Every structure is written in structure tokens, then in C-alpha cells.
Amino acid sequence: AQTVTQSQPEMSVQEAETVTLSCTYDTSESDYYLFWYKQPPSRQMILVIRQEAYKQQNATENRFSVNFQKAAKSFSLKISDSQLGDAAMYFCAYTGNSGGSNYKLTFGKGTLLTVNP
Amino acid sequence: DTGVSQNPRHKITKRGQNVTFRCDPISEHNRLYWYRQTLGQGPEFLTYFQNEAQLEKSRLLSDRFSAERPKGSFSTLEIQRTEQGDSAMYLCASSFGLTSYNEQFFGPGTRLTVL
């Protein structure tokens, strides 16, 4: 079974600084996708960024980028120029592209990010 | 279209009662998913539909749980004979397309409290 581990329950960052959230996963599949979702307090979860495992190039979305290390099964999220609105719970998630994990997301336990003014 | 909606947003019930939640996905989204999220945990997959067909159910979904998506539109999740362990946030998500890469759009959730 696929597992996703987020080893940092909480992180904090100063406004305008950079922070990196860690995520590791375990899978025997070769074709899969990885995601970072953001869940603001009392708000619904939204997609931040996603990565296709077969692509070597790291995904980037404005201030958000990932460091995808396939061999190490690591998928960290870097937030640059942190803003107060970035404060939220961040979830790393995995889904396979074949077999039993197809379509469903497997989430980590999340990292609560605090942004200090 | 304003996104995925869920009703009710909060539900308090007594142990042993039945509850039903509703999810309205984004129009034209062919896939609909249910997840359960407990305090301090990430969401856990319960079941998903492609159009009206329920294609996968997690082993977390005991016989007391049933989900439907008639006509491939809205979906309902019913819990019979609720137990205190059912207390959680129930999240619905929808997506369009046929690959796992398609973004899942989440609703605000229904928070269930079983007394």
C-alpha cells in the first residue's frame, strides 16, 4: 500500500521569507502523481501544485515550487516570499496511475504553516 | 458555478441515529469522491464514482455506510446506526477527466458529531 509521510507537524516562517515543507512517500508503482494541497482554517482544500512522476523537471507555480527526488521518494514544497495568506495546513498527496491506487488520493498527516508578520 | 457544495455543513446526532449528507459537484465533473478527515489527520479515501457508477470502496466503508450518485449528478452519503467513532469531517471532491492527474476540487465538508 502507498503511504505518504510528512515529518513536520508544524512550521513557521517570517513574512517574505522562504520555507520548505517536507514529504516522503512509499510506492512500488512507477507511474504516479504527487500533489500539494492547502487547507486554510475553516476553508476548503485547494490544489497548490502537482507533479507527474515521469517528468524530471520540478513543477513551479508562481511562488510555489517543488523539489521532486524520485529515487529518494521525496517531494518537498518550497514557498518563496511567504505571505500572511499562506498560513494553512498543507497536505502532501499521492495517486497512482494504474492498479488499486488509481484516482484516489492518499494524504499525509499535514504540516501546519504559520506565517509571522 | 461556485464550486463543490456540501450540506449540511454541521450535523450533531445521537449514537444509533441515521444521517445523510449531500454533495453537489461542479457541473460536468464526471468523477466524485468522498473522504473522511479526523482531527490531526489527512483526509482518508472512502469511495468514488465515475458518473453514476461506484467504482471503488475503501475498507473503511463499513456496511453501515452507503453512497449513491443517481444520474451522475449529486451524491449522498448515508451512515446508519451512527457510532461515536464516526465523528469526523466528511469531504466531497469532484474532478473532470479520465486521468489521476486531474485536479480534485473539494467542498467545504460536513462536520459530523456523534454524541
mmCIF file with all atom_site columns, C-alpha atoms in Angstrom:
data_model
loop_
_atom_site.group_PDB
_atom_site.id
_atom_site.type_symbol
_atom_site.label_atom_id
_atom_site.label_alt_id
_atom_site.label_comp_id
_atom_site.label_asym_id
_atom_site.label_entity_id
_atom_site.label_seq_id
_atom_site.pdbx_PDB_ins_code
_atom_site.Cartn_x
_atom_site.Cartn_y
_atom_site.Cartn_z
_atom_site.occupancy
_atom_site.B_iso_or_equiv
_atom_site.pdbx_formal_charge
_atom_site.auth_seq_id
_atom_site.auth_comp_id
_atom_site.auth_asym_id
_atom_site.auth_atom_id
_atom_site.pdbx_PDB_model_num
ATOM 1   C CA . ALA A 1 1   ? 0.000   0.000  0.000   1.00 0.00 ? 1   ALA A CA 1
ATOM 2   C CA . GLN A 1 2   ? 1.113   3.516  -0.719  1.00 0.00 ? 2   GLN A CA 1
ATOM 3   C CA . THR A 1 3   ? 1.978   5.777  2.213   1.00 0.00 ? 3   THR A CA 1
ATOM 4   C CA . VAL A 1 4   ? 2.739   9.465  2.496   1.00 0.00 ? 4   VAL A CA 1
ATOM 5   C CA . THR A 1 5   ? 4.745   10.861 5.391   1.00 0.00 ? 5   THR A CA 1
ATOM 6   C CA . GLN A 1 6   ? 5.013   14.488 6.449   1.00 0.00 ? 6   GLN A CA 1
ATOM 7   C CA . SER A 1 7   ? 7.522   14.636 9.270   1.00 0.00 ? 7   SER A CA 1
ATOM 8   C CA . GLN A 1 8   ? 6.921   18.269 10.248  1.00 0.00 ? 8   GLN A CA 1
ATOM 9   C CA . PRO A 1 9   ? 3.635   18.676 12.138  1.00 0.00 ? 9   PRO A CA 1
ATOM 10  C CA . GLU A 1 10  ? 4.199   22.440 12.379  1.00 0.00 ? 10  GLU A CA 1
ATOM 11  C CA . MET A 1 11  ? 6.401   25.017 10.692  1.00 0.00 ? 11  MET A CA 1
ATOM 12  C CA . SER A 1 12  ? 6.658   28.764 10.964  1.00 0.00 ? 12  SER A CA 1
ATOM 13  C CA . VAL A 1 13  ? 8.117   31.402 8.671   1.00 0.00 ? 13  VAL A CA 1
ATOM 14  C CA . GLN A 1 14  ? 8.534   35.143 8.698   1.00 0.00 ? 14  GLN A CA 1
ATOM 15  C CA . GLU A 1 15  ? 6.599   37.087 6.127   1.00 0.00 ? 15  GLU A CA 1
ATOM 16  C CA . ALA A 1 16  ? 8.608   37.500 2.900   1.00 0.00 ? 16  ALA A CA 1
ATOM 17  C CA . GLU A 1 17  ? 10.948  34.638 3.826   1.00 0.00 ? 17  GLU A CA 1
ATOM 18  C CA . THR A 1 18  ? 11.208  31.180 2.263   1.00 0.00 ? 18  THR A CA 1
ATOM 19  C CA . VAL A 1 19  ? 10.077  27.943 3.839   1.00 0.00 ? 19  VAL A CA 1
ATOM 20  C CA . THR A 1 20  ? 10.323  24.312 2.746   1.00 0.00 ? 20  THR A CA 1
ATOM 21  C CA . LEU A 1 21  ? 7.832   21.637 3.735   1.00 0.00 ? 21  LEU A CA 1
ATOM 22  C CA . SER A 1 22  ? 8.956   18.011 3.571   1.00 0.00 ? 22  SER A CA 1
ATOM 23  C CA . CYS A 1 23  ? 7.152   14.984 2.220   1.00 0.00 ? 23  CYS A CA 1
ATOM 24  C CA . THR A 1 24  ? 8.263   11.433 1.569   1.00 0.00 ? 24  THR A CA 1
ATOM 25  C CA . TYR A 1 25  ? 6.224   8.628  0.100   1.00 0.00 ? 25  TYR A CA 1
ATOM 26  C CA . ASP A 1 26  ? 6.451   4.923  -0.415  1.00 0.00 ? 26  ASP A CA 1
ATOM 27  C CA . THR A 1 27  ? 5.211   3.127  -3.502  1.00 0.00 ? 27  THR A CA 1
ATOM 28  C CA . SER A 1 28  ? 6.064   0.247  -5.767  1.00 0.00 ? 28  SER A CA 1
ATOM 29  C CA . GLU A 1 29  ? 4.378   1.881  -8.735  1.00 0.00 ? 29  GLU A CA 1
ATOM 30  C CA . SER A 1 30  ? 6.411   3.521  -11.471 1.00 0.00 ? 30  SER A CA 1
ATOM 31  C CA . ASP A 1 31  ? 3.708   5.824  -12.797 1.00 0.00 ? 31  ASP A CA 1
ATOM 32  C CA . TYR A 1 32  ? 2.094   8.190  -10.333 1.00 0.00 ? 32  TYR A CA 1
ATOM 33  C CA . TYR A 1 33  ? 1.334   11.789 -9.479  1.00 0.00 ? 33  TYR A CA 1
ATOM 34  C CA . LEU A 1 34  ? 2.101   13.903 -6.446  1.00 0.00 ? 34  LEU A CA 1
ATOM 35  C CA . PHE A 1 35  ? 0.221   16.910 -5.150  1.00 0.00 ? 35  PHE A CA 1
ATOM 36  C CA . TRP A 1 36  ? 0.363   19.593 -2.516  1.00 0.00 ? 36  TRP A CA 1
ATOM 37  C CA . TYR A 1 37  ? -2.991  20.777 -1.220  1.00 0.00 ? 37  TYR A CA 1
ATOM 38  C CA . LYS A 1 38  ? -3.600  23.733 1.079   1.00 0.00 ? 38  LYS A CA 1
ATOM 39  C CA . GLN A 1 39  ? -6.388  23.808 3.667   1.00 0.00 ? 39  GLN A CA 1
ATOM 40  C CA . PRO A 1 40  ? -6.831  27.281 5.212   1.00 0.00 ? 40  PRO A CA 1
ATOM 41  C CA . PRO A 1 41  ? -8.618  27.470 8.575   1.00 0.00 ? 41  PRO A CA 1
ATOM 42  C CA . SER A 1 42  ? -12.310 26.718 8.113   1.00 0.00 ? 42  SER A CA 1
ATOM 43  C CA . ARG A 1 43  ? -11.899 26.863 4.351   1.00 0.00 ? 43  ARG A CA 1
ATOM 44  C CA . GLN A 1 44  ? -11.948 24.191 1.738   1.00 0.00 ? 44  GLN A CA 1
ATOM 45  C CA . MET A 1 45  ? -8.902  22.436 0.428   1.00 0.00 ? 45  MET A CA 1
ATOM 46  C CA . ILE A 1 46  ? -7.339  23.794 -2.746  1.00 0.00 ? 46  ILE A CA 1
ATOM 47  C CA . LEU A 1 47  ? -4.623  22.487 -5.021  1.00 0.00 ? 47  LEU A CA 1
ATOM 48  C CA . VAL A 1 48  ? -1.301  24.289 -4.768  1.00 0.00 ? 48  VAL A CA 1
ATOM 49  C CA . ILE A 1 49  ? 0.895   22.365 -7.174  1.00 0.00 ? 49  ILE A CA 1
ATOM 50  C CA . ARG A 1 50  ? 1.234   18.924 -8.777  1.00 0.00 ? 50  ARG A CA 1
ATOM 51  C CA . GLN A 1 51  ? 3.974   16.814 -10.315 1.00 0.00 ? 51  GLN A CA 1
ATOM 52  C CA . GLU A 1 52  ? 3.975   13.942 -12.766 1.00 0.00 ? 52  GLU A CA 1
ATOM 53  C CA . ALA A 1 53  ? 6.472   11.289 -11.694 1.00 0.00 ? 53  ALA A CA 1
ATOM 54  C CA . TYR A 1 54  ? 7.788   10.709 -15.204 1.00 0.00 ? 54  TYR A CA 1
ATOM 55  C CA . LYS A 1 55  ? 8.787   14.358 -15.552 1.00 0.00 ? 55  LYS A CA 1
ATOM 56  C CA . GLN A 1 56  ? 12.238  15.163 -14.264 1.00 0.00 ? 56  GLN A CA 1
ATOM 57  C CA . GLN A 1 57  ? 11.630  18.898 -14.278 1.00 0.00 ? 57  GLN A CA 1
ATOM 58  C CA . ASN A 1 58  ? 10.319  20.244 -10.996 1.00 0.00 ? 58  ASN A CA 1
ATOM 59  C CA . ALA A 1 59  ? 6.913   21.888 -11.133 1.00 0.00 ? 59  ALA A CA 1
ATOM 60  C CA . THR A 1 60  ? 6.590   25.608 -10.389 1.00 0.00 ? 60  THR A CA 1
ATOM 61  C CA . GLU A 1 61  ? 3.520   27.754 -9.789  1.00 0.00 ? 61  GLU A CA 1
ATOM 62  C CA . ASN A 1 62  ? 4.402   31.369 -9.081  1.00 0.00 ? 62  ASN A CA 1
ATOM 63  C CA . ARG A 1 63  ? 5.862   31.457 -5.541  1.00 0.00 ? 63  ARG A CA 1
ATOM 64  C CA . PHE A 1 64  ? 5.436   27.715 -5.082  1.00 0.00 ? 64  PHE A CA 1
ATOM 65  C CA . SER A 1 65  ? 7.889   25.122 -6.347  1.00 0.00 ? 65  SER A CA 1
ATOM 66  C CA . VAL A 1 66  ? 8.694   21.524 -5.605  1.00 0.00 ? 66  VAL A CA 1
ATOM 67  C CA . ASN A 1 67  ? 11.872  19.529 -5.253  1.00 0.00 ? 67  ASN A CA 1
ATOM 68  C CA . PHE A 1 68  ? 10.998  16.112 -6.620  1.00 0.00 ? 68  PHE A CA 1
ATOM 69  C CA . GLN A 1 69  ? 13.592  13.426 -5.952  1.00 0.00 ? 69  GLN A CA 1
ATOM 70  C CA . LYS A 1 70  ? 12.157  10.242 -7.434  1.00 0.00 ? 70  LYS A CA 1
ATOM 71  C CA . ALA A 1 71  ? 14.903  7.881  -6.318  1.00 0.00 ? 71  ALA A CA 1
ATOM 72  C CA . ALA A 1 72  ? 14.667  9.151  -2.762  1.00 0.00 ? 72  ALA A CA 1
ATOM 73  C CA . LYS A 1 73  ? 10.851  9.242  -2.956  1.00 0.00 ? 73  LYS A CA 1
ATOM 74  C CA . SER A 1 74  ? 10.888  12.790 -1.707  1.00 0.00 ? 74  SER A CA 1
ATOM 75  C CA . PHE A 1 75  ? 8.574   15.640 -2.724  1.00 0.00 ? 75  PHE A CA 1
ATOM 76  C CA . SER A 1 76  ? 9.164   18.870 -0.831  1.00 0.00 ? 76  SER A CA 1
ATOM 77  C CA . LEU A 1 77  ? 7.313   22.159 -1.283  1.00 0.00 ? 77  LEU A CA 1
ATOM 78  C CA . LYS A 1 78  ? 9.129   25.484 -1.269  1.00 0.00 ? 78  LYS A CA 1
ATOM 79  C CA . ILE A 1 79  ? 7.179   28.668 -0.651  1.00 0.00 ? 79  ILE A CA 1
ATOM 80  C CA . SER A 1 80  ? 9.066   31.812 -1.552  1.00 0.00 ? 80  SER A CA 1
ATOM 81  C CA . ASP A 1 81  ? 8.241   35.330 -0.388  1.00 0.00 ? 81  ASP A CA 1
ATOM 82  C CA . SER A 1 82  ? 5.786   33.959 2.174   1.00 0.00 ? 82  SER A CA 1
ATOM 83  C CA . GLN A 1 83  ? 2.576   35.913 2.652   1.00 0.00 ? 83  GLN A CA 1
ATOM 84  C CA . LEU A 1 84  ? 0.118   36.005 5.539   1.00 0.00 ? 84  LEU A CA 1
ATOM 85  C CA . GLY A 1 85  ? -2.416  34.295 3.307   1.00 0.00 ? 85  GLY A CA 1
ATOM 86  C CA . ASP A 1 86  ? -0.132  31.278 3.007   1.00 0.00 ? 86  ASP A CA 1
ATOM 87  C CA . ALA A 1 87  ? -0.926  30.308 6.588   1.00 0.00 ? 87  ALA A CA 1
ATOM 88  C CA . ALA A 1 88  ? -2.753  26.994 6.392   1.00 0.00 ? 88  ALA A CA 1
ATOM 89  C CA . MET A 1 89  ? -2.468  23.254 6.780   1.00 0.00 ? 89  MET A CA 1
ATOM 90  C CA . TYR A 1 90  ? -0.536  21.791 3.862   1.00 0.00 ? 90  TYR A CA 1
ATOM 91  C CA . PHE A 1 91  ? -1.105  18.236 2.749   1.00 0.00 ? 91  PHE A CA 1
ATOM 92  C CA . CYS A 1 92  ? 1.104   16.169 0.505   1.00 0.00 ? 92  CYS A CA 1
ATOM 93  C CA . ALA A 1 93  ? -0.845  13.626 -1.529  1.00 0.00 ? 93  ALA A CA 1
ATOM 94  C CA . TYR A 1 94  ? -0.179  10.723 -3.871  1.00 0.00 ? 94  TYR A CA 1
ATOM 95  C CA . THR A 1 95  ? -2.178  8.955  -6.531  1.00 0.00 ? 95  THR A CA 1
ATOM 96  C CA . GLY A 1 96  ? -1.190  6.151  -8.804  1.00 0.00 ? 96  GLY A CA 1
ATOM 97  C CA . ASN A 1 97  ? -1.922  5.875  -12.486 1.00 0.00 ? 97  ASN A CA 1
ATOM 98  C CA . SER A 1 98  ? -2.614  2.167  -12.538 1.00 0.00 ? 98  SER A CA 1
ATOM 99  C CA . GLY A 1 99  ? -3.853  -0.566 -10.298 1.00 0.00 ? 99  GLY A CA 1
ATOM 100 C CA . GLY A 1 100 ? -5.509  -0.155 -6.943  1.00 0.00 ? 100 GLY A CA 1
ATOM 101 C CA . SER A 1 101 ? -4.498  3.388  -6.115  1.00 0.00 ? 101 SER A CA 1
ATOM 102 C CA . ASN A 1 102 ? -5.809  4.827  -9.333  1.00 0.00 ? 102 ASN A CA 1
ATOM 103 C CA . TYR A 1 103 ? -7.710  8.095  -8.878  1.00 0.00 ? 103 TYR A CA 1
ATOM 104 C CA . LYS A 1 104 ? -7.936  8.155  -5.095  1.00 0.00 ? 104 LYS A CA 1
ATOM 105 C CA . LEU A 1 105 ? -5.648  10.479 -3.201  1.00 0.00 ? 105 LEU A CA 1
ATOM 106 C CA . THR A 1 106 ? -3.542  9.199  -0.309  1.00 0.00 ? 106 THR A CA 1
ATOM 107 C CA . PHE A 1 107 ? -2.703  12.077 2.009   1.00 0.00 ? 107 PHE A CA 1
ATOM 108 C CA . GLY A 1 108 ? -0.051  12.703 4.610   1.00 0.00 ? 108 GLY A CA 1
ATOM 109 C CA . LYS A 1 109 ? -0.991  13.972 8.059   1.00 0.00 ? 109 LYS A CA 1
ATOM 110 C CA . GLY A 1 110 ? -0.284  17.548 7.112   1.00 0.00 ? 110 GLY A CA 1
ATOM 111 C CA . THR A 1 111 ? 2.018   20.386 8.157   1.00 0.00 ? 111 THR A CA 1
ATOM 112 C CA . LEU A 1 112 ? 0.539   23.430 9.843   1.00 0.00 ? 112 LEU A CA 1
ATOM 113 C CA . LEU A 1 113 ? 2.275   26.530 8.490   1.00 0.00 ? 113 LEU A CA 1
ATOM 114 C CA . THR A 1 114 ? 2.239   29.738 10.489  1.00 0.00 ? 114 THR A CA 1
ATOM 115 C CA . VAL A 1 115 ? 3.345   32.991 8.844   1.00 0.00 ? 115 VAL A CA 1
ATOM 116 C CA . ASN A 1 116 ? 4.587   35.636 11.257  1.00 0.00 ? 116 ASN A CA 1
ATOM 117 C CA . PRO A 1 117 ? 4.274   39.311 10.300  1.00 0.00 ? 117 PRO A CA 1
ATOM 118 C CA . ASP B 2 1   ? -20.697 27.675 -10.980 1.00 0.00 ? 1   ASP B CA 1
ATOM 119 C CA . THR B 2 2   ? -19.433 28.288 -7.462  1.00 0.00 ? 2   THR B CA 1
ATOM 120 C CA . GLY B 2 3   ? -17.651 25.035 -6.786  1.00 0.00 ? 3   GLY B CA 1
ATOM 121 C CA . VAL B 2 4   ? -18.439 21.885 -4.842  1.00 0.00 ? 4   VAL B CA 1
ATOM 122 C CA . SER B 2 5   ? -21.118 22.349 -2.213  1.00 0.00 ? 5   SER B CA 1
ATOM 123 C CA . GLN B 2 6   ? -21.983 20.132 0.718   1.00 0.00 ? 6   GLN B CA 1
ATOM 124 C CA . ASN B 2 7   ? -24.988 20.082 3.005   1.00 0.00 ? 7   ASN B CA 1
ATOM 125 C CA . PRO B 2 8   ? -25.389 20.257 5.864   1.00 0.00 ? 8   PRO B CA 1
ATOM 126 C CA . ARG B 2 9   ? -22.188 21.922 6.987   1.00 0.00 ? 9   ARG B CA 1
ATOM 127 C CA . HIS B 2 10  ? -22.617 20.637 10.522  1.00 0.00 ? 10  HIS B CA 1
ATOM 128 C CA . LYS B 2 11  ? -24.574 17.712 11.905  1.00 0.00 ? 11  LYS B CA 1
ATOM 129 C CA . ILE B 2 12  ? -24.945 16.690 15.515  1.00 0.00 ? 12  ILE B CA 1
ATOM 130 C CA . THR B 2 13  ? -26.668 13.401 16.157  1.00 0.00 ? 13  THR B CA 1
ATOM 131 C CA . LYS B 2 14  ? -27.101 10.826 18.865  1.00 0.00 ? 14  LYS B CA 1
ATOM 132 C CA . ARG B 2 15  ? -25.476 7.447  18.706  1.00 0.00 ? 15  ARG B CA 1
ATOM 133 C CA . GLY B 2 16  ? -27.622 4.984  16.823  1.00 0.00 ? 16  GLY B CA 1
ATOM 134 C CA . GLN B 2 17  ? -29.317 7.531  14.590  1.00 0.00 ? 17  GLN B CA 1
ATOM 135 C CA . ASN B 2 18  ? -29.025 7.594  10.799  1.00 0.00 ? 18  ASN B CA 1
ATOM 136 C CA . VAL B 2 19  ? -27.587 10.597 8.992   1.00 0.00 ? 19  VAL B CA 1
ATOM 137 C CA . THR B 2 20  ? -27.386 11.564 5.325   1.00 0.00 ? 20  THR B CA 1
ATOM 138 C CA . PHE B 2 21  ? -25.058 14.057 3.712   1.00 0.00 ? 21  PHE B CA 1
ATOM 139 C CA . ARG B 2 22  ? -25.346 15.592 0.290   1.00 0.00 ? 22  ARG B CA 1
ATOM 140 C CA . CYS B 2 23  ? -22.664 16.681 -2.153  1.00 0.00 ? 23  CYS B CA 1
ATOM 141 C CA . ASP B 2 24  ? -23.238 18.741 -5.281  1.00 0.00 ? 24  ASP B CA 1
ATOM 142 C CA . PRO B 2 25  ? -20.187 18.567 -7.525  1.00 0.00 ? 25  PRO B CA 1
ATOM 143 C CA . ILE B 2 26  ? -19.088 21.068 -10.122 1.00 0.00 ? 26  ILE B CA 1
ATOM 144 C CA . SER B 2 27  ? -21.267 20.746 -13.201 1.00 0.00 ? 27  SER B CA 1
ATOM 145 C CA . GLU B 2 28  ? -19.900 18.432 -15.870 1.00 0.00 ? 28  GLU B CA 1
ATOM 146 C CA . HIS B 2 29  ? -17.471 16.759 -13.466 1.00 0.00 ? 29  HIS B CA 1
ATOM 147 C CA . ASN B 2 30  ? -17.693 13.059 -14.128 1.00 0.00 ? 30  ASN B CA 1
ATOM 148 C CA . ARG B 2 31  ? -15.850 11.905 -11.012 1.00 0.00 ? 31  ARG B CA 1
ATOM 149 C CA . LEU B 2 32  ? -16.963 12.342 -7.444  1.00 0.00 ? 32  LEU B CA 1
ATOM 150 C CA . TYR B 2 33  ? -15.067 11.288 -4.330  1.00 0.00 ? 33  TYR B CA 1
ATOM 151 C CA . TRP B 2 34  ? -15.811 11.010 -0.621  1.00 0.00 ? 34  TRP B CA 1
ATOM 152 C CA . TYR B 2 35  ? -13.109 11.336 2.012   1.00 0.00 ? 35  TYR B CA 1
ATOM 153 C CA . ARG B 2 36  ? -13.173 11.346 5.797   1.00 0.00 ? 36  ARG B CA 1
ATOM 154 C CA . GLN B 2 37  ? -10.906 13.578 7.860   1.00 0.00 ? 37  GLN B CA 1
ATOM 155 C CA . THR B 2 38  ? -10.426 13.215 11.597  1.00 0.00 ? 38  THR B CA 1
ATOM 156 C CA . LEU B 2 39  ? -8.670  15.707 13.841  1.00 0.00 ? 39  LEU B CA 1
ATOM 157 C CA . GLY B 2 40  ? -4.943  15.861 13.208  1.00 0.00 ? 40  GLY B CA 1
ATOM 158 C CA . GLN B 2 41  ? -5.084  13.582 10.201  1.00 0.00 ? 41  GLN B CA 1
ATOM 159 C CA . GLY B 2 42  ? -5.144  13.968 6.477   1.00 0.00 ? 42  GLY B CA 1
ATOM 160 C CA . PRO B 2 43  ? -8.260  13.003 4.547   1.00 0.00 ? 43  PRO B CA 1
ATOM 161 C CA . GLU B 2 44  ? -8.795  9.275  4.002   1.00 0.00 ? 44  GLU B CA 1
ATOM 162 C CA . PHE B 2 45  ? -10.432 7.936  0.869   1.00 0.00 ? 45  PHE B CA 1
ATOM 163 C CA . LEU B 2 46  ? -13.857 6.359  1.306   1.00 0.00 ? 46  LEU B CA 1
ATOM 164 C CA . THR B 2 47  ? -15.328 5.840  -2.150  1.00 0.00 ? 47  THR B CA 1
ATOM 165 C CA . TYR B 2 48  ? -15.569 7.295  -5.631  1.00 0.00 ? 48  TYR B CA 1
ATOM 166 C CA . PHE B 2 49  ? -17.958 7.438  -8.539  1.00 0.00 ? 49  PHE B CA 1
ATOM 167 C CA . GLN B 2 50  ? -17.431 7.779  -12.230 1.00 0.00 ? 50  GLN B CA 1
ATOM 168 C CA . ASN B 2 51  ? -20.705 9.217  -13.436 1.00 0.00 ? 51  ASN B CA 1
ATOM 169 C CA . GLU B 2 52  ? -23.322 7.122  -11.618 1.00 0.00 ? 52  GLU B CA 1
ATOM 170 C CA . ALA B 2 53  ? -21.174 4.037  -11.124 1.00 0.00 ? 53  ALA B CA 1
ATOM 171 C CA . GLN B 2 54  ? -19.498 3.477  -7.758  1.00 0.00 ? 54  GLN B CA 1
ATOM 172 C CA . LEU B 2 55  ? -16.123 2.094  -8.821  1.00 0.00 ? 55  LEU B CA 1
ATOM 173 C CA . GLU B 2 56  ? -14.226 1.698  -5.583  1.00 0.00 ? 56  GLU B CA 1
ATOM 174 C CA . LYS B 2 57  ? -14.947 1.484  -1.885  1.00 0.00 ? 57  LYS B CA 1
ATOM 175 C CA . SER B 2 58  ? -12.385 1.646  0.881   1.00 0.00 ? 58  SER B CA 1
ATOM 176 C CA . ARG B 2 59  ? -12.367 -0.991 3.573   1.00 0.00 ? 59  ARG B CA 1
ATOM 177 C CA . LEU B 2 60  ? -13.028 1.982  5.891   1.00 0.00 ? 60  LEU B CA 1
ATOM 178 C CA . LEU B 2 61  ? -16.536 1.991  4.479   1.00 0.00 ? 61  LEU B CA 1
ATOM 179 C CA . SER B 2 62  ? -18.325 -0.482 6.698   1.00 0.00 ? 62  SER B CA 1
ATOM 180 C CA . ASP B 2 63  ? -21.736 -1.954 5.945   1.00 0.00 ? 63  ASP B CA 1
ATOM 181 C CA . ARG B 2 64  ? -23.284 0.946  7.824   1.00 0.00 ? 64  ARG B CA 1
ATOM 182 C CA . PHE B 2 65  ? -22.115 3.345  5.136   1.00 0.00 ? 65  PHE B CA 1
ATOM 183 C CA . SER B 2 66  ? -23.748 3.668  1.753   1.00 0.00 ? 66  SER B CA 1
ATOM 184 C CA . ALA B 2 67  ? -23.203 6.162  -1.023  1.00 0.00 ? 67  ALA B CA 1
ATOM 185 C CA . GLU B 2 68  ? -25.140 6.881  -4.152  1.00 0.00 ? 68  GLU B CA 1
ATOM 186 C CA . ARG B 2 69  ? -24.866 9.145  -7.134  1.00 0.00 ? 69  ARG B CA 1
ATOM 187 C CA . PRO B 2 70  ? -28.115 8.862  -9.060  1.00 0.00 ? 70  PRO B CA 1
ATOM 188 C CA . LYS B 2 71  ? -27.957 10.092 -12.632 1.00 0.00 ? 71  LYS B CA 1
ATOM 189 C CA . GLY B 2 72  ? -24.326 11.022 -12.180 1.00 0.00 ? 72  GLY B CA 1
ATOM 190 C CA . SER B 2 73  ? -25.114 14.351 -10.583 1.00 0.00 ? 73  SER B CA 1
ATOM 191 C CA . PHE B 2 74  ? -25.266 14.959 -6.827  1.00 0.00 ? 74  PHE B CA 1
ATOM 192 C CA . SER B 2 75  ? -24.228 12.293 -4.356  1.00 0.00 ? 75  SER B CA 1
ATOM 193 C CA . THR B 2 76  ? -25.436 11.231 -0.936  1.00 0.00 ? 76  THR B CA 1
ATOM 194 C CA . LEU B 2 77  ? -23.530 9.505  1.824   1.00 0.00 ? 77  LEU B CA 1
ATOM 195 C CA . GLU B 2 78  ? -25.648 7.765  4.460   1.00 0.00 ? 78  GLU B CA 1
ATOM 196 C CA . ILE B 2 79  ? -24.411 6.430  7.766   1.00 0.00 ? 79  ILE B CA 1
ATOM 197 C CA . GLN B 2 80  ? -26.748 4.082  9.571   1.00 0.00 ? 80  GLN B CA 1
ATOM 198 C CA . ARG B 2 81  ? -26.654 3.438  13.317  1.00 0.00 ? 81  ARG B CA 1
ATOM 199 C CA . THR B 2 82  ? -24.013 6.068  13.903  1.00 0.00 ? 82  THR B CA 1
ATOM 200 C CA . GLU B 2 83  ? -21.233 5.425  16.395  1.00 0.00 ? 83  GLU B CA 1
ATOM 201 C CA . GLN B 2 84  ? -19.031 7.903  18.223  1.00 0.00 ? 84  GLN B CA 1
ATOM 202 C CA . GLY B 2 85  ? -16.128 6.803  16.059  1.00 0.00 ? 85  GLY B CA 1
ATOM 203 C CA . ASP B 2 86  ? -17.967 8.170  13.030  1.00 0.00 ? 86  ASP B CA 1
ATOM 204 C CA . SER B 2 87  ? -17.395 11.711 14.289  1.00 0.00 ? 87  SER B CA 1
ATOM 205 C CA . ALA B 2 88  ? -15.287 13.390 11.621  1.00 0.00 ? 88  ALA B CA 1
ATOM 206 C CA . MET B 2 89  ? -15.309 15.842 8.743   1.00 0.00 ? 89  MET B CA 1
ATOM 207 C CA . TYR B 2 90  ? -16.712 14.264 5.599   1.00 0.00 ? 90  TYR B CA 1
ATOM 208 C CA . LEU B 2 91  ? -15.270 15.809 2.457   1.00 0.00 ? 91  LEU B CA 1
ATOM 209 C CA . CYS B 2 92  ? -16.568 15.551 -1.059  1.00 0.00 ? 92  CYS B CA 1
ATOM 210 C CA . ALA B 2 93  ? -14.481 16.282 -4.135  1.00 0.00 ? 93  ALA B CA 1
ATOM 211 C CA . SER B 2 94  ? -15.095 16.213 -7.852  1.00 0.00 ? 94  SER B CA 1
ATOM 212 C CA . SER B 2 95  ? -12.934 16.156 -10.952 1.00 0.00 ? 95  SER B CA 1
ATOM 213 C CA . PHE B 2 96  ? -13.302 16.183 -14.699 1.00 0.00 ? 96  PHE B CA 1
ATOM 214 C CA . GLY B 2 97  ? -11.499 13.816 -16.988 1.00 0.00 ? 97  GLY B CA 1
ATOM 215 C CA . LEU B 2 98  ? -10.189 10.311 -17.131 1.00 0.00 ? 98  LEU B CA 1
ATOM 216 C CA . THR B 2 99  ? -6.738  10.525 -15.558 1.00 0.00 ? 99  THR B CA 1
ATOM 217 C CA . SER B 2 100 ? -5.493  10.589 -11.994 1.00 0.00 ? 100 SER B CA 1
ATOM 218 C CA . TYR B 2 101 ? -3.680  13.836 -12.774 1.00 0.00 ? 101 TYR B CA 1
ATOM 219 C CA . ASN B 2 102 ? -6.912  15.808 -12.965 1.00 0.00 ? 102 ASN B CA 1
ATOM 220 C CA . GLU B 2 103 ? -7.360  18.214 -10.090 1.00 0.00 ? 103 GLU B CA 1
ATOM 221 C CA . GLN B 2 104 ? -9.837  17.222 -7.445  1.00 0.00 ? 104 GLN B CA 1
ATOM 222 C CA . PHE B 2 105 ? -11.926 20.179 -6.279  1.00 0.00 ? 105 PHE B CA 1
ATOM 223 C CA . PHE B 2 106 ? -13.004 19.872 -2.679  1.00 0.00 ? 106 PHE B CA 1
ATOM 224 C CA . GLY B 2 107 ? -16.144 21.031 -0.953  1.00 0.00 ? 107 GLY B CA 1
ATOM 225 C CA . PRO B 2 108 ? -16.204 22.680 2.479   1.00 0.00 ? 108 PRO B CA 1
ATOM 226 C CA . GLY B 2 109 ? -17.094 19.428 4.209   1.00 0.00 ? 109 GLY B CA 1
ATOM 227 C CA . THR B 2 110 ? -19.780 18.246 6.593   1.00 0.00 ? 110 THR B CA 1
ATOM 228 C CA . ARG B 2 111 ? -18.680 18.033 10.198  1.00 0.00 ? 111 ARG B CA 1
ATOM 229 C CA . LEU B 2 112 ? -20.416 15.173 11.991  1.00 0.00 ? 112 LEU B CA 1
ATOM 230 C CA . THR B 2 113 ? -20.540 14.946 15.754  1.00 0.00 ? 113 THR B CA 1
ATOM 231 C CA . VAL B 2 114 ? -21.994 11.799 17.273  1.00 0.00 ? 114 VAL B CA 1
ATOM 232 C CA . LEU B 2 115 ? -22.954 12.158 20.926  1.00 0.00 ? 115 LEU B CA 1
#
